[in-house]
Amino acid sequence: MNGNHSGRARAGTGGRTPMEPKADRETVRRHNLSLVLRTVRDQVEATRAGVAARVGLTRAAVSSLVEQLIESGFLSESGKTFSGQAGRPGTVLKIARTGLAGIGVEINVDYVAVCVVDLAGTDRVRLVEHLDNRGAAPAEVFGRAARIAARALESATEQELRPVGAELALPGLISGGSVLQAPNLGWTSVPAEAPFAEALSALRPGLPALPVRSENEANLAALAELWFGGLGDVRSFLYLTGEIGVGGALVLDGELLRGANGFAGEIGHVAVSDDGPLCRCGSRGCLEQYAGQAALLRAAGLDERAGAAGMAELEHRARTGDDAALAALSGAGRALGRALSGAVNLFDPDAVVLGGVYRPLMPWLGPPTGAELEARVVSGLWSPTSARLRASSPAADAARGAAALVVQDVLADPVAYAPRPPV
């Protein structure tokens, strides 16, 4: 994971004015343990001397911190590395391949995806099942997701990984551990964290309950793009994920913009037509009615409930020049461009990233989307061929972002997650 990002917990202590009390030694050491751990993670090949130079601590202090991290199972050490400078070669420090990890569980309208990520950010377990969750009772959906997660946890155990928390990636408006509104699932004010945790615990009798938290799936996909995607120096971008609905997220200077109530990014319910079709949210002419998965399939003359198989057929037809498929994608691209242009004018991001079902369809969605951006964005920096409009990385999705967010909390305060010595 890129070292410039932050999750919910921050590793730094921030600037302290002379009037503030000095941090106690324990607080400083916890901060420095996190700093060293994250520095090792971010370097391809780290040594004690290299870490000390990067973080501004003495070699003796770094060596003490490293020993504690090795003893707690966060780091491993092996081999020798030659820097080309005078002096003895240093041993190589690496994030441990076993031990603590995070698990992410994405529950969407027509699939459940589960991912386990280790402390280095490596995707170690991935399970995806295509399920039609529309019309199913929430308890049934959480039960399905828990069964898949339990299998992923078994696989993680076989690899000597121990997830310390689960993050749910959910569609719609998420707050306080509940789904306040998910129109495409038909959910309103549905508790999520507690029911999933209970379902998962019932499948793992005798094992400690796993802490569970939740977040909007588009937000987590955007974080995955930030941490694992190919954005390079891009730190401000709009992220759109196409599924049954259309989710969105905005990252500014490497930080996720959540809004006053945590609901920022709901671009799928931006109206692109005053007299358009009725949306499940109750409004008319919403973007997802023109560019969501169901809308794309319907416009192309395919079964709108065909899911992944339908989208694969749509892509095949587009490649063979099918008129209906090309018209559907052109119309969706224009709708995307109209909705995006307002957000681009408002926030001036470096890039717009299209993920989910949009990623493989970019050869046909990109030109009409880019044309609308060129016509409507005031800066003149956007065009149908601009690199500012790009497909998401195959390595970034909501399930991976969810798992990585759990790992972020570990990296931010390794002491809180270190194994306790036996009494």
Coordinates of C-alpha atoms in Angstrom, one line a residue:
M1 CA 0.0 0.0 0.0
N2 CA 1.2 3.5 -0.8
G3 CA 2.8 5.1 2.2
N4 CA 1.1 8.5 1.6
H5 CA -2.4 7.4 2.4
S6 CA -4.3 7.1 5.7
G7 CA -7.2 5.1 6.9
R8 CA -9.6 5.9 9.7
A9 CA -6.7 5.9 12.2
R10 CA -3.7 8.1 11.8
A11 CA -0.3 7.0 12.8
G12 CA 1.1 10.5 13.4
T13 CA 0.7 12.6 16.5
G14 CA 0.4 15.8 14.6
G15 CA 2.0 19.2 15.3
R16 CA 2.2 20.1 19.1
T17 CA 2.3 23.7 20.2
P18 CA 4.5 24.7 23.2
M19 CA 1.4 25.1 25.4
E20 CA 0.4 21.4 24.9
P21 CA 1.8 18.7 27.3
K22 CA 4.6 16.6 26.0
A23 CA 3.6 13.2 24.8
D24 CA 4.5 10.4 27.2
R25 CA 7.1 7.9 26.3
E26 CA 4.6 5.1 25.5
T27 CA 2.7 7.3 23.1
V28 CA 5.9 8.3 21.3
R29 CA 7.1 4.7 21.1
R30 CA 3.8 3.6 19.7
H31 CA 3.9 6.3 17.1
N32 CA 7.5 5.3 16.2
L33 CA 6.7 1.6 15.9
S34 CA 3.9 2.5 13.4
L35 CA 6.3 4.8 11.5
V36 CA 9.0 2.1 11.2
L37 CA 6.5 -0.6 10.3
R38 CA 4.9 1.6 7.5
T39 CA 8.3 2.6 6.3
V40 CA 9.4 -1.0 5.9
R41 CA 6.2 -1.8 4.1
D42 CA 6.7 1.0 1.6
Q43 CA 10.3 0.1 0.7
V44 CA 11.1 -2.7 -1.7
E45 CA 14.2 -3.5 0.3
A46 CA 14.7 -2.0 3.8
T47 CA 17.5 -2.1 6.3
R48 CA 17.8 -0.6 9.8
A49 CA 20.1 2.1 8.5
G50 CA 17.8 2.9 5.5
V51 CA 14.8 3.1 7.8
A52 CA 16.7 5.3 10.2
A53 CA 17.7 7.7 7.4
R54 CA 14.2 7.9 6.1
V55 CA 12.3 8.5 9.4
G56 CA 14.9 10.7 11.1
L57 CA 15.6 8.5 14.1
T58 CA 18.9 7.1 15.3
R59 CA 20.0 3.7 14.2
A60 CA 20.0 2.5 17.8
A61 CA 16.4 3.7 18.2
V62 CA 15.3 2.0 15.0
S63 CA 17.1 -1.2 15.9
S64 CA 15.2 -1.3 19.2
L65 CA 11.9 -0.7 17.4
V66 CA 12.7 -3.3 14.8
E67 CA 13.5 -5.9 17.4
Q68 CA 10.1 -5.3 19.0
L69 CA 8.3 -5.6 15.7
I70 CA 10.1 -8.8 14.8
E71 CA 9.4 -10.3 18.2
S72 CA 5.7 -9.4 17.8
G73 CA 5.6 -11.0 14.4
F74 CA 5.1 -7.9 12.3
L75 CA 8.5 -8.0 10.5
S76 CA 10.9 -10.7 9.4
E77 CA 14.6 -10.4 8.7
S78 CA 16.8 -12.3 6.3
G79 CA 19.8 -12.1 3.9
K80 CA 22.2 -9.3 3.4
T81 CA 22.0 -6.2 1.2
F82 CA 24.8 -4.1 -0.1
S83 CA 24.2 -0.4 -0.4
G84 CA 27.4 0.3 -2.4
Q85 CA 28.7 2.4 0.5
A86 CA 31.4 1.7 3.0
G87 CA 30.5 -0.4 6.0
R88 CA 29.0 -3.8 6.7
P89 CA 26.0 -4.9 4.7
G90 CA 22.6 -4.8 6.5
T91 CA 20.1 -7.5 6.8
V92 CA 16.9 -7.1 4.8
L93 CA 13.7 -6.2 6.7
K94 CA 10.3 -7.3 5.3
I95 CA 6.7 -7.3 6.4
A96 CA 5.9 -10.7 7.7
R97 CA 4.1 -13.0 5.3
T98 CA 2.2 -14.7 8.1
G99 CA 0.3 -13.4 11.1
L100 CA -2.2 -10.5 11.2
A101 CA -4.4 -9.7 8.2
G102 CA -7.7 -8.1 7.3
I103 CA -10.8 -9.5 5.6
G104 CA -13.1 -7.5 3.4
V105 CA -16.6 -8.6 2.5
E106 CA -18.4 -6.9 -0.4
I107 CA -22.2 -7.5 -0.5
N108 CA -23.7 -6.2 -3.7
V109 CA -26.9 -6.7 -5.6
D110 CA -25.8 -9.7 -7.7
Y111 CA -22.7 -11.0 -6.0
V112 CA -20.7 -11.4 -2.8
A113 CA -16.9 -11.0 -2.9
V114 CA -14.5 -11.7 0.0
C115 CA -10.8 -10.8 0.1
V116 CA -8.1 -11.4 2.7
V117 CA -5.1 -9.1 2.6
D118 CA -1.9 -9.5 4.6
L119 CA 0.1 -6.6 6.2
A120 CA 2.0 -6.0 3.0
G121 CA -1.3 -5.3 1.2
T122 CA -1.0 -8.5 -0.8
D123 CA -4.3 -10.2 -1.9
R124 CA -4.0 -13.7 -0.3
V125 CA -7.5 -15.1 -0.5
R126 CA -10.3 -14.2 -2.9
L127 CA -13.7 -15.7 -3.3
V128 CA -16.5 -14.4 -5.5
E129 CA -20.0 -15.9 -5.8
H130 CA -22.6 -14.5 -8.2
L131 CA -25.9 -14.4 -6.2
D132 CA -29.1 -12.5 -6.9
N133 CA -29.7 -10.7 -3.6
R134 CA -32.6 -8.7 -4.8
G135 CA -35.8 -9.5 -2.9
A136 CA -33.9 -11.6 -0.4
A137 CA -34.3 -10.9 3.3
P138 CA -31.3 -9.1 4.8
A139 CA -30.7 -12.0 7.3
E140 CA -30.5 -14.4 4.3
V141 CA -28.1 -12.2 2.5
F142 CA -25.8 -11.8 5.6
G143 CA -26.0 -15.5 6.1
R144 CA -24.8 -16.1 2.5
A145 CA -22.0 -13.6 2.9
A146 CA -20.9 -15.1 6.3
R147 CA -20.7 -18.6 4.7
I148 CA -18.3 -17.3 2.0
A149 CA -16.3 -15.3 4.6
A150 CA -16.0 -18.4 6.8
R151 CA -14.5 -20.3 3.9
A152 CA -12.1 -17.5 3.2
L153 CA -11.1 -17.5 6.9
E154 CA -10.4 -21.2 6.7
S155 CA -8.1 -20.6 3.7
A156 CA -6.4 -17.8 5.6
T157 CA -5.7 -20.1 8.5
E158 CA -4.1 -22.6 6.2
Q159 CA -1.7 -19.8 5.1
E160 CA -1.0 -19.0 8.8
L161 CA -2.9 -15.7 8.5
R162 CA -5.1 -14.3 11.3
P163 CA -7.5 -11.6 10.3
V164 CA -8.2 -9.3 13.2
G165 CA -11.3 -7.6 11.8
A166 CA -13.8 -7.6 9.0
E167 CA -14.9 -4.7 6.9
L168 CA -18.3 -4.8 5.1
A169 CA -18.5 -3.0 1.7
L170 CA -22.1 -2.3 1.2
P171 CA -24.1 -0.4 -1.5
G172 CA -26.2 2.7 -0.6
L173 CA -26.1 5.0 2.3
I174 CA -24.2 3.5 5.2
S175 CA -24.1 5.0 8.8
G176 CA -23.8 3.7 12.3
G177 CA -23.4 0.1 11.3
S178 CA -26.6 0.1 9.2
V179 CA -27.7 0.4 5.6
L180 CA -29.9 3.5 5.8
Q181 CA -31.0 3.1 2.1
A182 CA -30.0 0.7 -0.6
P183 CA -32.7 1.1 -3.3
N184 CA -31.5 -1.7 -5.5
L185 CA -31.6 -4.2 -2.7
G186 CA -34.9 -2.7 -1.4
W187 CA -33.3 -2.1 2.0
T188 CA -34.2 0.8 4.3
S189 CA -32.7 1.2 7.9
V190 CA -31.3 -2.4 7.9
P191 CA -28.7 -3.2 10.6
A192 CA -25.6 -4.7 9.0
E193 CA -22.6 -5.1 11.2
A194 CA -24.3 -7.0 14.1
P195 CA -26.3 -9.5 12.0
F196 CA -23.2 -10.3 9.9
A197 CA -21.0 -10.7 12.9
E198 CA -23.6 -13.0 14.6
A199 CA -23.9 -15.1 11.4
L200 CA -20.2 -15.4 11.1
S201 CA -19.7 -16.3 14.7
A202 CA -22.3 -19.1 14.5
L203 CA -20.2 -20.7 11.7
R204 CA -17.0 -20.5 13.8
P205 CA -18.0 -22.0 17.2
G206 CA -15.3 -21.8 19.8
L207 CA -13.4 -19.0 18.0
P208 CA -13.3 -15.4 19.1
A209 CA -15.8 -13.1 17.4
L210 CA -14.3 -11.0 14.7
P211 CA -14.9 -7.2 15.0
V212 CA -17.0 -6.0 12.1
R213 CA -17.3 -2.5 10.6
S214 CA -19.0 -1.2 7.4
E215 CA -18.5 1.4 4.7
N216 CA -20.0 2.3 1.3
E217 CA -18.6 0.0 -1.4
A218 CA -17.7 2.8 -3.8
N219 CA -15.7 4.5 -1.1
L220 CA -13.7 1.3 -0.5
A221 CA -13.2 0.7 -4.2
A222 CA -11.8 4.3 -4.5
L223 CA -9.4 3.6 -1.6
A224 CA -8.3 0.4 -3.3
E225 CA -7.6 2.4 -6.4
L226 CA -5.6 4.9 -4.4
W227 CA -3.6 2.3 -2.6
F228 CA -3.2 -0.5 -5.3
G229 CA -4.1 1.1 -8.6
G230 CA -1.8 2.6 -11.2
L231 CA -2.6 6.3 -10.5
G232 CA 1.1 7.3 -10.1
D233 CA 1.2 10.8 -8.7
V234 CA -2.5 11.4 -9.0
R235 CA -3.9 12.2 -5.5
S236 CA -7.3 13.8 -6.4
F237 CA -9.8 11.9 -8.5
L238 CA -13.4 11.0 -9.0
Y239 CA -14.1 7.3 -8.9
L240 CA -17.2 5.7 -10.4
T241 CA -18.1 2.1 -10.1
G242 CA -20.8 0.6 -12.4
E243 CA -22.9 -2.2 -10.9
I244 CA -26.6 -2.6 -10.9
G245 CA -26.5 1.0 -9.6
V246 CA -23.8 3.6 -10.1
G247 CA -21.6 4.4 -7.1
G248 CA -19.2 7.2 -6.7
A249 CA -16.5 8.5 -4.5
L250 CA -14.2 11.5 -4.4
V251 CA -10.6 11.5 -3.2
L252 CA -8.9 14.9 -2.7
D253 CA -5.2 15.1 -1.9
G254 CA -5.1 11.4 -0.9
E255 CA -8.1 11.7 1.5
L256 CA -11.6 10.3 1.0
L257 CA -14.2 13.0 1.0
R258 CA -17.1 11.7 3.1
G259 CA -19.3 14.7 3.4
A260 CA -21.2 16.0 6.5
N261 CA -23.1 12.8 7.0
G262 CA -20.8 10.3 5.2
F263 CA -22.9 10.2 2.1
A264 CA -20.7 12.1 -0.4
G265 CA -20.3 10.6 -3.8
E266 CA -23.9 9.4 -4.6
I267 CA -23.5 10.4 -8.2
G268 CA -25.7 7.5 -9.4
H269 CA -28.7 9.6 -8.2
V270 CA -27.7 12.8 -9.9
A271 CA -30.5 13.6 -12.4
V272 CA -29.3 13.8 -16.0
S273 CA -32.9 14.3 -17.4
D274 CA -35.9 16.1 -15.9
D275 CA -38.4 13.7 -17.4
G276 CA -36.5 10.4 -17.3
P277 CA -37.6 7.1 -16.0
L278 CA -38.5 6.6 -12.3
C279 CA -35.6 5.5 -10.2
R280 CA -35.8 3.2 -7.2
C281 CA -34.7 6.1 -5.0
G282 CA -38.0 7.9 -5.9
S283 CA -36.6 10.5 -8.2
R284 CA -36.6 10.6 -12.0
G285 CA -33.9 10.6 -14.6
C286 CA -31.1 9.4 -12.3
L287 CA -27.8 8.5 -13.9
E288 CA -28.1 4.8 -13.0
Q289 CA -31.3 4.7 -15.1
Y290 CA -29.1 5.4 -18.1
A291 CA -25.7 4.0 -17.2
G292 CA -26.3 1.3 -14.6
Q293 CA -25.8 -2.3 -15.4
A294 CA -29.5 -3.1 -15.8
A295 CA -30.0 0.0 -18.0
L296 CA -27.1 -1.0 -20.2
L297 CA -28.4 -4.5 -20.7
R298 CA -31.9 -3.3 -21.3
A299 CA -30.8 -0.7 -23.9
A300 CA -28.8 -3.4 -25.7
G301 CA -31.8 -5.7 -25.9
L302 CA -30.4 -8.1 -23.3
D303 CA -32.0 -9.5 -20.1
E304 CA -31.4 -6.8 -17.5
R305 CA -31.1 -9.4 -14.8
A306 CA -28.5 -11.4 -16.6
G307 CA -25.7 -10.1 -14.4
A308 CA -22.1 -10.9 -15.2
A309 CA -23.0 -13.2 -18.1
G310 CA -25.1 -10.4 -19.6
M311 CA -22.3 -7.9 -19.3
A312 CA -19.9 -10.4 -21.0
E313 CA -22.4 -10.8 -23.8
L314 CA -22.7 -7.0 -24.1
E315 CA -18.9 -6.7 -24.4
H316 CA -18.8 -9.5 -27.0
R317 CA -21.5 -7.8 -29.1
A318 CA -19.7 -4.4 -28.9
R319 CA -16.5 -6.0 -30.2
T320 CA -18.4 -7.5 -33.1
G321 CA -20.0 -4.2 -34.0
D322 CA -23.6 -4.9 -32.9
D323 CA -25.6 -1.8 -33.5
A324 CA -27.8 -2.1 -30.4
A325 CA -24.8 -2.7 -28.1
L326 CA -22.9 0.2 -29.5
A327 CA -25.9 2.5 -29.2
A328 CA -26.5 1.4 -25.6
L329 CA -22.8 2.1 -24.7
S330 CA -22.8 5.5 -26.5
G331 CA -26.0 6.6 -24.7
A332 CA -24.6 5.5 -21.3
G333 CA -21.3 7.3 -22.0
R334 CA -23.1 10.5 -22.8
A335 CA -25.1 10.3 -19.6
L336 CA -21.9 9.6 -17.6
G337 CA -20.2 12.6 -19.2
R338 CA -23.1 14.9 -18.4
A339 CA -23.2 13.8 -14.7
L340 CA -19.4 13.9 -14.4
S341 CA -18.9 17.3 -15.9
G342 CA -20.7 19.0 -13.0
A343 CA -18.5 17.2 -10.5
V344 CA -15.4 18.0 -12.5
N345 CA -16.2 21.6 -12.7
L346 CA -16.9 21.7 -8.9
F347 CA -13.9 19.8 -7.6
D348 CA -11.3 20.0 -10.4
P349 CA -9.8 16.5 -9.9
D350 CA -6.7 15.3 -11.7
A351 CA -8.6 12.2 -13.1
V352 CA -11.9 10.4 -13.4
V353 CA -11.6 6.6 -12.9
L354 CA -14.3 4.3 -14.1
G355 CA -14.4 0.9 -12.4
G356 CA -16.8 -2.1 -11.9
V357 CA -18.5 -3.1 -15.0
Y358 CA -17.3 0.0 -16.8
R359 CA -13.6 -1.1 -16.8
P360 CA -13.8 -3.6 -19.7
L361 CA -16.3 -1.4 -21.6
M362 CA -14.0 1.7 -21.7
P363 CA -13.2 1.3 -25.4
W364 CA -16.8 2.2 -26.1
L365 CA -17.8 4.3 -23.0
G366 CA -14.6 6.4 -23.0
P367 CA -15.1 8.4 -26.3
P368 CA -18.7 9.6 -25.6
T369 CA -17.9 10.2 -22.0
G370 CA -14.8 12.2 -22.9
A371 CA -16.7 14.2 -25.6
E372 CA -19.3 15.3 -23.0
L373 CA -16.5 16.3 -20.6
E374 CA -14.7 18.2 -23.3
A375 CA -17.9 20.1 -24.2
R376 CA -19.0 20.8 -20.6
V377 CA -15.9 21.3 -18.4
V378 CA -14.7 24.8 -18.3
S379 CA -11.0 24.2 -17.9
G380 CA -10.4 22.9 -21.5
L381 CA -8.2 20.1 -20.1
W382 CA -10.6 17.3 -20.9
S383 CA -11.0 15.6 -24.3
P384 CA -12.2 12.2 -25.6
T385 CA -8.6 10.9 -25.6
S386 CA -7.4 12.6 -22.4
A387 CA -5.5 10.4 -20.0
R388 CA -7.4 12.1 -17.3
L389 CA -10.3 9.7 -18.0
R390 CA -9.2 6.2 -17.3
A391 CA -10.2 2.7 -16.5
S392 CA -9.7 1.4 -12.9
S393 CA -6.9 -1.0 -12.1
P394 CA -7.8 -4.7 -12.1
A395 CA -6.1 -4.9 -8.7
A396 CA -8.5 -2.5 -7.1
D397 CA -12.0 -3.4 -5.9
A398 CA -14.2 -2.8 -2.9
A399 CA -13.5 -6.1 -1.2
R400 CA -9.7 -5.5 -1.3
G401 CA -10.2 -1.9 -0.2
A402 CA -12.2 -3.2 2.7
A403 CA -9.6 -5.7 3.8
A404 CA -6.8 -3.1 3.4
L405 CA -8.7 -0.7 5.6
V406 CA -8.5 -3.3 8.5
V407 CA -4.8 -3.6 7.8
Q408 CA -4.5 0.2 8.0
D409 CA -5.7 0.2 11.5
V410 CA -3.1 -2.5 12.4
L411 CA -0.3 -0.5 10.8
A412 CA -1.4 2.7 12.5
D413 CA -1.0 1.2 16.0
P414 CA 0.7 -2.2 16.0
V415 CA 0.9 -2.3 19.8
A416 CA -2.9 -2.5 20.0
Y417 CA -2.8 -5.7 17.9
A418 CA 0.4 -7.3 19.1
P419 CA 0.0 -10.8 20.6
R420 CA -0.2 -10.7 24.4
P421 CA 2.4 -12.7 26.3
P422 CA 0.9 -15.7 28.2
V423 CA 0.0 -15.1 31.8

